[in-house]
Coordinates of C-alpha atoms in Angstrom, one line a residue:
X1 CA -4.4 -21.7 6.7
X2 CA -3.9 -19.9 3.3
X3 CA -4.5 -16.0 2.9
X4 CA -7.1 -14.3 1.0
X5 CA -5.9 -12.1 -1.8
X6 CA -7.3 -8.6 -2.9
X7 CA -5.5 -7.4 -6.3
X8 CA -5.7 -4.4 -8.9
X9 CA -3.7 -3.6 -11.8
X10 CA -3.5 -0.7 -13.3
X11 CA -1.3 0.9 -16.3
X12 CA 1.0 4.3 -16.4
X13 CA 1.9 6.6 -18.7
X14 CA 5.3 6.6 -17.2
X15 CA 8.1 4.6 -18.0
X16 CA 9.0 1.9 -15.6
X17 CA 11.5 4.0 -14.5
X18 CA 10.3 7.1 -13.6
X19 CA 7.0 4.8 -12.0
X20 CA 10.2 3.1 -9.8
X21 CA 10.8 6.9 -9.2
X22 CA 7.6 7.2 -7.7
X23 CA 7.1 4.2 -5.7
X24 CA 10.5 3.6 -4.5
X25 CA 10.1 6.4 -2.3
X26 CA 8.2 5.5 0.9
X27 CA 6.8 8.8 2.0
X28 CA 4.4 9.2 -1.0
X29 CA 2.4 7.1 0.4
X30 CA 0.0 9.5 2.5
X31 CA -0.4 11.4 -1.6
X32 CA -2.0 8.4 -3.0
X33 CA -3.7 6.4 -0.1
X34 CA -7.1 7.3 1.0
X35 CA -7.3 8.3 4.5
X36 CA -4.1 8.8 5.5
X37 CA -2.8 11.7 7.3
X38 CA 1.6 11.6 7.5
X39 CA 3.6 9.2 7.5
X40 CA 7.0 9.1 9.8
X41 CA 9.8 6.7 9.0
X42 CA 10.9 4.5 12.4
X43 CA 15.1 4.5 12.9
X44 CA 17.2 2.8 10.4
X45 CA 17.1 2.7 6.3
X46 CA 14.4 4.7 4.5
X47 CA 14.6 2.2 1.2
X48 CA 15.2 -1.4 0.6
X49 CA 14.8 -4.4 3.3
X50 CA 14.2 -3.5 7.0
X51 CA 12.7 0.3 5.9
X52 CA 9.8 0.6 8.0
X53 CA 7.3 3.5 8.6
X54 CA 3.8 4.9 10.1
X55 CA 1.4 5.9 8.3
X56 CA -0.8 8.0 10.3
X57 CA -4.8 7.3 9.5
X58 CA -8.0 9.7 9.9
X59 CA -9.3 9.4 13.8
X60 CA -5.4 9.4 15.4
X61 CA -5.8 5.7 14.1
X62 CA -1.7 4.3 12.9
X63 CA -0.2 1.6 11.2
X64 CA 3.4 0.5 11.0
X65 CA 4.7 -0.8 7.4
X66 CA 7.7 -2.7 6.9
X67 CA 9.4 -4.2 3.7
X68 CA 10.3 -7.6 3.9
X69 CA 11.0 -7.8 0.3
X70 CA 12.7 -5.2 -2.2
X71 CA 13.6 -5.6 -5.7
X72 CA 15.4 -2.7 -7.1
X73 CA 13.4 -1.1 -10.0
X74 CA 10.3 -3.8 -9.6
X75 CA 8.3 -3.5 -6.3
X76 CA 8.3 -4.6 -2.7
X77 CA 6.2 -6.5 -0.5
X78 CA 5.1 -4.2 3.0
X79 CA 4.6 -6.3 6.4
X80 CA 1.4 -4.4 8.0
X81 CA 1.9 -4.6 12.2
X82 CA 1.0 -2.5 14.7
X83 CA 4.4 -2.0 16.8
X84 CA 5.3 -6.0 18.0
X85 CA 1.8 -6.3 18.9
X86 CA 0.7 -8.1 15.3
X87 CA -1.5 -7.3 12.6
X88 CA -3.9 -4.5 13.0
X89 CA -7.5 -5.6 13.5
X90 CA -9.0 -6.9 11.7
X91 CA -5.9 -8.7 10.2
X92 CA -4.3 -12.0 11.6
X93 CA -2.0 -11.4 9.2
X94 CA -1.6 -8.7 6.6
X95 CA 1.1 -8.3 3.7
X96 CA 0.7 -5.5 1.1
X97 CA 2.7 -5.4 -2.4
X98 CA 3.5 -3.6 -5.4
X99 CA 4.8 -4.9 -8.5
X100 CA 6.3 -2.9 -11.5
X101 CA 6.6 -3.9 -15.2
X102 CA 7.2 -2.4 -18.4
X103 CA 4.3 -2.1 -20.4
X104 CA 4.3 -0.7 -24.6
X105 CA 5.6 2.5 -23.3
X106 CA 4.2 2.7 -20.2
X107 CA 4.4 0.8 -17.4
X108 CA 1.8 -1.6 -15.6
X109 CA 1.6 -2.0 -12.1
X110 CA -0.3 -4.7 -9.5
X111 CA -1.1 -3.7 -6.1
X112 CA -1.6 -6.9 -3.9
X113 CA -3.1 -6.9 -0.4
X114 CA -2.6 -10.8 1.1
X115 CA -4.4 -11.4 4.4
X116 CA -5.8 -13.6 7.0
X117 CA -8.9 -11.7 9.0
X118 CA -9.6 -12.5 12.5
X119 CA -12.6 -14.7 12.5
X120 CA -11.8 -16.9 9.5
X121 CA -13.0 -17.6 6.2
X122 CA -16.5 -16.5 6.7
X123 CA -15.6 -13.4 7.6
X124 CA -13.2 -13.2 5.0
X125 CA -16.2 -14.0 2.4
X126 CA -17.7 -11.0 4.1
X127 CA -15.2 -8.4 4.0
X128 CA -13.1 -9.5 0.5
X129 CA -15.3 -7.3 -1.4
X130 CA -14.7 -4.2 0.7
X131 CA -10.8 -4.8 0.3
X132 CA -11.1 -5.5 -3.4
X133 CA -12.5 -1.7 -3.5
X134 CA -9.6 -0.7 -0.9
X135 CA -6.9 -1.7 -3.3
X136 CA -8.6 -0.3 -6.9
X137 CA -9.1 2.7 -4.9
X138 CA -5.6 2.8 -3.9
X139 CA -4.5 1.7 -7.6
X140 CA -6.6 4.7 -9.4
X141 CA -5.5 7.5 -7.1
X142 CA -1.6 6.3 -7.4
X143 CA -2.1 6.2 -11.3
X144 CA -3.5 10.1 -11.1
X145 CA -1.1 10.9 -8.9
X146 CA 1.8 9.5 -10.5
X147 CA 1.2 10.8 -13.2
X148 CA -0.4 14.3 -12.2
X149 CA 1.0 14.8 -9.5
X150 CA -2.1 15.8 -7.6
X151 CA -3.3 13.8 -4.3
X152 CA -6.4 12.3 -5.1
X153 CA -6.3 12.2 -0.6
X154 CA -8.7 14.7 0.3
X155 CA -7.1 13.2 4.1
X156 CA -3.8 14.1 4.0
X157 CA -3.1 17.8 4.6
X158 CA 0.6 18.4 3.2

């Protein structure tokens, strides 16, 4: 079974360095992702392969994020689980990645959420335009915040 895709690309006024600044550090995340509330790293690297973390949601609700893929200065791909117990509903499967390149003299950046949904294709058809929203979303308030430095998460109390 192939997964469903939900993608958004969206362009800094940063270099790609200082945007690798940014997004190379994984406990932004709660500054530019709508509803979350903290996030706590798990034992062992905070950067690169095997970093993993949980991002605390609205409602107590969690979700642990672990990079499968890293490469330096260009993005990473995030496995989405709940502990060993899978994909948190209503994922089979869930993957999340950001990818960095230079752009004039900016940079441009694609945010990819790749997933199979419990119930199958239909529900997929249902729900794909609710995470196409999910990821502009997250793509918009990253861009203000990266380059404001101002959450755009009225969620997370810092």
């Amino acid at each position: 079974m192939s997964t469903t895709h939900a993608s958004h690309t969206v362009h800094l006024n940063l270099s790609l360095e200082s945007a690798w600044r940014f997004l190379s550090d994984l406990s932004l995340a709660p500054y530019y992702v709508p509803g979350l509330t903290g996030c706590w790293f798990h034992p062992g690297p905070q950067r690169g392969c095997g970093a993993s973390r949980r991002v605390q949601r609205r409602y107590g609700q969690w979700l642990d994020e672990t990079v499968i893929d890293w490469q330096e200065g260009k993005g990473f791909v995030l496995h989405l689980h709940k502990a060993g117990r899978g994909a948190p509903f209503p994922f089979s499967e869930a993957r999340f990645s950001y990818t960095l390149e230079a752009h004039g003299s900016g940079s441009r950046m694609t945010l990819c959420l790749d997933y199979r949904l419990r119930g199958g294709r239909l529900v997929e058809r249902l729900l794909a335009s609710t995470f196409e929203r999910t990821v502009q979303q997250i793509g918009e308030c990253l861009t203000v915040y990266y380059e404001t430095g101002e959450t755009q998460n009225r969620d997370f109390l810092d």
